[in-house]
Amino acid sequence: MKKRRILLASTLAVCIAALYFLQALLMPKYMDKTKEGALIGEYYDNAGNNDVVFIGDCEVYENFSPITLWEKYGITSYIRGSAQQLIWQSYYLMEETFRYETPKVMVFNVLSMKYDTPKSTGAQSQREAYNRMTLDGMRWSSSKWNAIMASMTEEEKKWEAQYSYLFPILRYHDRWSQLTKDDFTYWLHRDKVSDNGYLMQTGVKSVTGEYVERPLVDYSFGENSWYYLDKMVQLCKEKGTQLVLIKAPALSPIWWEQWDEQIAQYAEENELLYINMLDYQQEIGIDWSKDTYDAGLHLNVYGAEKASDWFGKILSQECGVADRRTDTQISALWAKKTQVYNDRKAALQTQQN
Amino acid sequence: MKKRIFITVLACLMLLFAGCQGNPATGGDNSNNQSQVSSYNFTYKETKITLHAPAEPIIKALGDPISYTESASCAFDGLDKSYYYGSFYLETYPKDGKDYVYGWYFKDDSVATEKGISIGATKEAVTKAYGNEGFNGSNAWVLKDGGGTLTIILDKDAVSSIQYAIVVE
């Protein structure tokens, strides 16, 4: 009887191990193309000792450089950004971050306030792909589960996709016919694609014209967006962390004046610092013919360094974030990070030329 | 005993293939509602524009735009493009390496809807042309036709924006 139990347990263990390795093989690696998908998972090796944590969409992971904040102000920071990260995902990422550390300042980019529900974000197929890039990288916790439940599209709800976020093999099992060399190279490990969450771009594509978008029927942010922003405010208050709202300097999508007014009013009512960096483009020194890699949607590394230098001054002087450069242990760690950053920058510049 | 092991292996395989949902989520285009056609169309200088139509021949026929902008998604290939022709903007979306008409919206009163409504028209004129169906009770009509929408926005009881777009689901 005992022998039978051991045999059954062994069989089960082998099955689970096989499924684990198979799942690791079949999941997208995001190492060569669509590197944005690897960002969320990179945080855990860098969790702790970050005085500032940025949360939000591409406007944080493309427009701010933690290395510049370190070099110029001795600020330790991390960017928990992901492609088209929605506000409910930002909230749960913030909640999860507090499990690992309690930064002095949380910076949230407010562009995602424009999306009130998963349906309002566009085509379901693309929405799901964005969801996967944010959620698959999160470690297991109630925050992840709640983020999944808040993020699923109507289509995903129909086939109860929450279980496929729990066991991604259920979603990716038919990738077996699309496996590439990368899937085997990165089967059980990943290279770092970011510098503390910053995804570097060295290309230059100048802004050619003014961005124009369709006027909206209603400029009011939705109830769901306000609900999650309220939760962020509450959470940061409970943790004693200062929440700073920013609108990063990017020309498209348009940040409507009516949106700006709503956030400014909300910030005033809740005694929050809100900075619309679009109002300070000249002061920051952004040159839209040189400092963007995609004609004004995001900054390249040269623009991101300028934006970080400008914003670092506010973090340092207005928010009182400490200069850690006198701490030898932290300095040694950041010296290594800076070296990796500089090497990456040089390599990308060489590729560019 | 063999039966138990067989059931265990079978359960693992069932778990693996449960919830099978077609293509994995490694990307996507910005419009997946290709099956529903819409009768909404717009003719400008003998060039007929319809929603979801291939953009290349239309853009060629319309000639050089006054201005042009493009925007990429956060992570995926392909560009959403916008062409300005003075009286209207034409927008396209990418799919499988080609561009298709996403929609258009008017900028002045030299162009009109198929029912003769142009920018500056009164609320009464819109009501007469389109009725109350689709009116949101305050400042806009949102009318659906198959895979397309027509949105007419009012500002102080006069039309300030007329927009056509595909329905994205």
Coordinates of C-alpha atoms in Angstrom, one line a residue, chain A:
Chain A
M1 CA 0.0 0.0 0.0
K2 CA 2.8 2.4 1.0
K3 CA 4.7 1.5 -2.1
R4 CA 1.7 2.3 -4.2
R5 CA 1.3 5.7 -2.6
I6 CA 4.9 6.5 -3.2
L7 CA 4.5 5.5 -6.8
L8 CA 1.4 7.6 -7.2
A9 CA 3.1 10.6 -5.5
S10 CA 6.1 10.3 -7.7
T11 CA 4.0 10.1 -10.8
L12 CA 2.2 13.2 -9.8
A13 CA 5.4 15.1 -9.0
V14 CA 6.9 14.1 -12.4
C15 CA 3.7 15.4 -14.1
I16 CA 3.8 18.7 -12.2
A17 CA 7.5 19.2 -13.0
A18 CA 6.9 18.3 -16.6
L19 CA 4.1 20.9 -16.8
Y20 CA 6.2 23.5 -15.1
F21 CA 9.1 23.1 -17.6
L22 CA 6.7 22.9 -20.5
Q23 CA 5.0 26.1 -19.3
A24 CA 8.3 27.8 -19.0
L25 CA 9.2 26.8 -22.6
L26 CA 5.9 27.8 -24.1
M27 CA 5.5 31.2 -22.5
P28 CA 6.5 34.2 -24.6
K29 CA 10.0 35.4 -23.5
Y30 CA 9.9 39.1 -24.6
M31 CA 13.7 39.1 -25.0
D32 CA 14.1 40.1 -28.6
K33 CA 10.9 41.7 -29.8
T34 CA 8.2 43.4 -27.6
K35 CA 10.7 43.7 -24.7
E36 CA 8.0 45.6 -22.7
G37 CA 6.6 42.3 -21.7
A38 CA 9.6 41.5 -19.6
L39 CA 9.5 44.7 -17.5
I40 CA 7.2 43.7 -14.7
G41 CA 9.0 40.5 -13.9
E42 CA 12.4 42.3 -13.6
Y43 CA 11.3 44.3 -10.5
Y44 CA 11.7 41.5 -8.0
D45 CA 15.5 41.3 -8.2
N46 CA 15.6 45.0 -7.5
A47 CA 12.9 45.3 -4.9
G48 CA 13.9 47.2 -1.7
N49 CA 15.8 50.3 -1.0
N50 CA 14.1 52.4 -3.7
D51 CA 13.1 55.8 -2.3
V52 CA 11.0 56.5 -5.4
V53 CA 8.8 54.1 -7.3
F54 CA 7.2 55.1 -10.6
I55 CA 4.0 53.4 -11.6
G56 CA 2.3 53.6 -15.0
D57 CA 2.3 53.0 -18.7
C58 CA 4.9 53.5 -21.4
E59 CA 5.1 57.2 -20.4
V60 CA 7.0 56.2 -17.3
Y61 CA 9.3 53.4 -18.6
E62 CA 10.3 55.4 -21.6
N63 CA 10.5 58.9 -20.2
F64 CA 12.4 58.6 -16.9
S65 CA 15.9 57.2 -16.2
P66 CA 16.6 56.0 -12.7
I67 CA 20.3 56.1 -13.5
T68 CA 20.1 59.9 -14.2
L69 CA 18.2 60.4 -10.9
W70 CA 21.0 58.5 -9.1
E71 CA 23.9 60.3 -10.9
K72 CA 22.4 63.8 -10.5
Y73 CA 20.7 63.6 -7.1
G74 CA 21.6 60.3 -5.5
I75 CA 18.0 59.2 -5.6
T76 CA 17.3 55.5 -5.7
S77 CA 14.3 54.6 -7.8
Y78 CA 12.6 51.9 -9.8
I79 CA 10.0 52.1 -12.6
R80 CA 7.2 49.6 -12.4
G81 CA 5.9 50.4 -15.8
S82 CA 4.3 48.2 -18.6
A83 CA 2.8 48.8 -22.0
Q84 CA -0.6 50.4 -21.8
Q85 CA -0.8 49.7 -18.1
L86 CA -4.3 50.5 -16.9
I87 CA -5.1 52.3 -13.7
W88 CA -6.5 49.2 -11.9
Q89 CA -3.3 47.3 -12.8
S90 CA -1.2 50.3 -11.5
Y91 CA -3.1 50.2 -8.3
Y92 CA -2.5 46.5 -7.7
L93 CA 1.2 46.9 -8.7
M94 CA 1.4 49.7 -6.2
E95 CA -0.2 47.5 -3.5
E96 CA 2.2 44.6 -4.4
T97 CA 5.2 47.0 -4.3
F98 CA 4.3 47.8 -0.7
R99 CA 4.8 44.1 0.2
Y100 CA 8.5 44.5 -0.8
E101 CA 9.3 48.1 0.3
T102 CA 7.8 51.4 1.4
P103 CA 9.2 54.1 -0.8
K104 CA 9.2 57.7 0.3
V105 CA 7.5 58.8 -2.9
M106 CA 5.2 56.9 -5.4
V107 CA 4.9 58.6 -8.8
F108 CA 1.8 57.8 -10.9
N109 CA 1.4 58.9 -14.5
V110 CA -2.2 59.9 -15.0
L111 CA -2.6 59.2 -18.7
S112 CA -4.4 55.9 -18.0
M113 CA -7.2 57.8 -16.3
K114 CA -8.7 58.1 -19.8
Y115 CA -9.5 54.4 -19.8
D116 CA -12.4 53.6 -17.5
T117 CA -13.0 49.9 -18.3
P118 CA -11.1 47.2 -20.2
K119 CA -13.6 47.6 -23.0
S120 CA -12.8 51.3 -23.4
T121 CA -9.1 50.5 -24.3
G122 CA -9.7 49.2 -27.9
A123 CA -9.7 45.9 -29.6
Q124 CA -10.0 42.9 -27.3
S125 CA -7.2 40.9 -28.9
Q126 CA -4.7 43.7 -28.3
R127 CA -6.1 44.4 -24.8
E128 CA -5.5 40.8 -23.8
A129 CA -1.9 40.9 -25.2
Y130 CA -1.3 44.0 -23.1
N131 CA -2.9 42.4 -20.1
R132 CA -0.6 39.4 -20.4
M133 CA 2.5 41.7 -20.6
T134 CA 1.6 43.3 -17.3
L135 CA 0.0 40.4 -15.4
D136 CA 2.1 37.3 -16.4
G137 CA 5.2 39.0 -15.0
M138 CA 3.7 39.5 -11.5
R139 CA 4.5 37.1 -8.8
W140 CA 1.7 35.2 -7.2
S141 CA -0.2 37.3 -4.6
S142 CA -3.8 38.5 -3.9
S143 CA -2.7 41.7 -5.7
K144 CA -2.1 39.7 -8.8
W145 CA -5.3 37.8 -8.6
N146 CA -7.3 41.1 -8.1
A147 CA -5.4 42.7 -11.0
I148 CA -6.4 39.8 -13.2
M149 CA -10.1 40.0 -12.2
A150 CA -10.1 43.7 -12.8
S151 CA -8.4 43.5 -16.1
M152 CA -10.1 40.7 -18.1
T153 CA -11.9 41.6 -21.3
E154 CA -15.5 40.4 -21.9
E155 CA -14.1 37.7 -24.2
E156 CA -11.7 36.5 -21.5
K157 CA -14.5 36.4 -18.9
K158 CA -16.5 34.2 -21.2
W159 CA -13.9 31.4 -21.2
E160 CA -12.9 32.1 -17.5
A161 CA -9.4 33.2 -18.5
Q162 CA -8.4 33.9 -14.8
Y163 CA -7.3 30.2 -14.6
S164 CA -5.0 30.7 -17.6
Y165 CA -3.3 33.6 -15.8
L166 CA -2.9 31.2 -12.9
F167 CA -1.5 28.5 -15.2
P168 CA -0.3 30.3 -18.3
I169 CA 0.2 27.0 -20.1
L170 CA -3.5 26.9 -20.7
R171 CA -3.1 30.0 -22.8
Y172 CA 0.1 29.3 -24.5
H173 CA 0.0 25.6 -25.1
D174 CA -0.4 26.0 -28.8
R175 CA 2.7 28.1 -29.1
W176 CA 4.6 24.8 -29.6
S177 CA 4.5 25.2 -33.3
Q178 CA 5.9 28.8 -33.1
L179 CA 8.8 28.2 -30.8
T180 CA 12.0 30.0 -31.8
K181 CA 15.6 29.7 -30.7
D182 CA 14.9 32.4 -28.1
D183 CA 12.3 30.1 -26.4
F184 CA 15.1 27.6 -25.7
T185 CA 17.8 30.1 -24.9
Y186 CA 15.6 31.8 -22.3
W187 CA 13.7 28.7 -21.2
L188 CA 14.7 29.1 -17.5
H189 CA 16.3 32.5 -17.3
R190 CA 15.9 36.0 -18.8
D191 CA 18.4 38.7 -19.6
K192 CA 17.7 42.2 -18.1
V193 CA 16.0 44.3 -20.7
S194 CA 15.7 47.4 -18.6
D195 CA 17.7 49.7 -16.3
N196 CA 15.7 49.6 -13.1
G197 CA 12.5 49.6 -15.2
Y198 CA 13.7 52.1 -17.8
L199 CA 13.6 50.7 -21.3
M200 CA 16.3 52.5 -23.2
Q201 CA 15.8 53.8 -26.8
T202 CA 18.6 55.7 -28.6
G203 CA 16.9 56.3 -31.9
V204 CA 15.9 59.7 -33.2
K205 CA 12.7 60.4 -35.1
S206 CA 11.7 64.0 -35.1
V207 CA 8.3 65.4 -34.6
T208 CA 6.9 66.4 -38.0
G209 CA 3.6 68.0 -37.3
E210 CA 1.0 68.8 -34.6
Y211 CA -0.9 65.9 -33.2
V212 CA -4.7 66.3 -33.7
E213 CA -7.3 63.9 -32.3
R214 CA -11.0 63.6 -32.6
P215 CA -12.9 65.8 -30.1
L216 CA -14.6 63.8 -27.4
V217 CA -18.3 63.7 -26.6
D218 CA -17.5 63.7 -22.8
Y219 CA -14.2 64.7 -21.3
S220 CA -15.1 63.5 -17.8
F221 CA -13.0 60.7 -16.4
G222 CA -15.0 57.6 -15.6
E223 CA -16.1 56.4 -12.2
N224 CA -13.9 53.4 -12.2
S225 CA -10.8 55.5 -12.9
W226 CA -11.6 57.8 -10.0
Y227 CA -12.3 54.7 -7.8
Y228 CA -8.8 53.4 -8.4
L229 CA -7.1 56.8 -8.0
D230 CA -8.9 57.2 -4.7
K231 CA -7.6 53.8 -3.6
M232 CA -4.1 54.8 -4.5
V233 CA -4.4 58.0 -2.5
Q234 CA -5.8 56.0 0.5
L235 CA -3.1 53.3 0.2
C236 CA -0.2 55.8 0.1
K237 CA -1.7 57.6 3.1
E238 CA -1.9 54.4 5.1
K239 CA 1.8 53.6 4.2
G240 CA 3.0 57.2 4.9
T241 CA 4.2 57.5 1.3
Q242 CA 3.8 60.7 -0.7
L243 CA 1.8 60.2 -3.9
V244 CA 2.9 62.4 -6.7
L245 CA 0.8 62.7 -9.9
I246 CA 2.5 63.4 -13.1
K247 CA 1.7 63.8 -16.8
A248 CA 4.9 62.8 -18.6
P249 CA 6.1 65.0 -21.4
A250 CA 4.7 63.2 -24.5
L251 CA 2.8 64.8 -27.4
S252 CA 0.5 61.9 -28.3
P253 CA -2.0 60.7 -27.1
I254 CA -3.2 64.2 -26.5
W255 CA -3.6 65.2 -22.9
W256 CA -6.7 67.3 -23.2
E257 CA -7.0 70.5 -21.2
Q258 CA -10.3 69.3 -19.7
W259 CA -8.4 66.3 -18.3
D260 CA -5.7 68.4 -16.9
E261 CA -8.2 70.6 -15.1
Q262 CA -9.9 67.5 -13.5
I263 CA -6.6 66.1 -12.2
A264 CA -5.4 69.5 -11.0
Q265 CA -8.6 70.0 -9.1
Y266 CA -8.4 66.5 -7.6
A267 CA -4.8 67.0 -6.6
E268 CA -5.7 70.2 -4.9
E269 CA -8.7 68.6 -3.0
N270 CA -6.4 65.7 -1.9
E271 CA -3.3 67.8 -1.2
L272 CA -1.3 66.0 -3.8
L273 CA 1.5 67.3 -5.9
Y274 CA 0.5 67.2 -9.6
I275 CA 2.9 68.2 -12.3
N276 CA 1.9 68.3 -15.9
M277 CA 5.4 68.2 -17.5
L278 CA 4.0 69.3 -20.9
D279 CA 3.8 72.7 -19.3
Y280 CA 7.5 72.7 -18.7
Q281 CA 8.9 71.4 -22.0
Q282 CA 11.1 74.5 -22.5
E283 CA 12.4 74.5 -19.0
I284 CA 13.2 70.8 -19.2
G285 CA 15.0 71.6 -22.5
I286 CA 13.2 69.0 -24.7
D287 CA 14.1 69.4 -28.3
W288 CA 11.4 67.5 -30.3
S289 CA 13.7 67.2 -33.3
K290 CA 16.3 65.2 -31.3
D291 CA 14.9 63.9 -28.0
T292 CA 12.2 61.5 -29.3
Y293 CA 12.6 58.1 -31.0
D294 CA 9.0 58.0 -32.4
A295 CA 8.0 61.5 -33.3
G296 CA 6.8 62.7 -30.0
L297 CA 5.0 59.7 -28.4
H298 CA 8.0 58.9 -26.2
L299 CA 11.3 60.4 -25.4
N300 CA 14.6 58.7 -26.3
V301 CA 17.4 58.3 -23.8
Y302 CA 18.6 61.9 -24.4
G303 CA 15.1 63.2 -23.7
A304 CA 14.6 60.9 -20.8
E305 CA 17.8 62.1 -19.2
K306 CA 16.7 65.7 -19.5
A307 CA 13.2 64.9 -18.1
S308 CA 14.8 62.9 -15.2
D309 CA 17.3 65.7 -14.4
W310 CA 14.4 68.2 -14.2
F311 CA 12.1 65.9 -12.2
G312 CA 14.9 64.8 -9.9
K313 CA 15.2 68.4 -8.7
I314 CA 11.5 68.4 -7.6
L315 CA 11.9 65.0 -5.9
S316 CA 14.9 66.2 -4.1
Q317 CA 13.9 69.7 -3.2
E318 CA 10.1 69.6 -2.9
C319 CA 9.6 66.0 -1.8
G320 CA 12.7 65.8 0.3
V321 CA 14.0 62.5 -1.2
A322 CA 17.4 61.8 0.3
D323 CA 20.8 61.8 -1.5
R324 CA 22.1 58.2 -0.9
R325 CA 25.5 58.8 -2.5
T326 CA 27.2 58.9 0.9
D327 CA 26.1 55.3 1.7
T328 CA 29.0 53.2 0.4
Q329 CA 26.9 50.0 0.0
I330 CA 24.2 51.7 -2.0
S331 CA 26.8 53.6 -4.0
A332 CA 28.6 50.4 -4.9
L333 CA 25.4 48.8 -6.1
W334 CA 24.4 51.8 -8.2
A335 CA 27.9 52.1 -9.6
K336 CA 27.3 48.7 -11.1
K337 CA 23.9 49.7 -12.4
T338 CA 25.3 52.8 -13.9
Q339 CA 28.0 50.8 -15.7
V340 CA 25.4 48.4 -17.2
Y341 CA 23.4 51.5 -18.3
N342 CA 26.4 53.1 -19.9
D343 CA 27.4 49.9 -21.7
R344 CA 23.8 49.4 -22.9
K345 CA 23.7 53.0 -24.2
A346 CA 27.0 52.6 -26.0
A347 CA 25.9 49.3 -27.6
L348 CA 22.6 50.7 -28.8
Q349 CA 24.4 53.8 -30.1
T350 CA 26.8 51.6 -32.0
Q351 CA 23.9 49.6 -33.4
Q352 CA 22.2 52.8 -34.5
N353 CA 25.3 54.0 -36.4

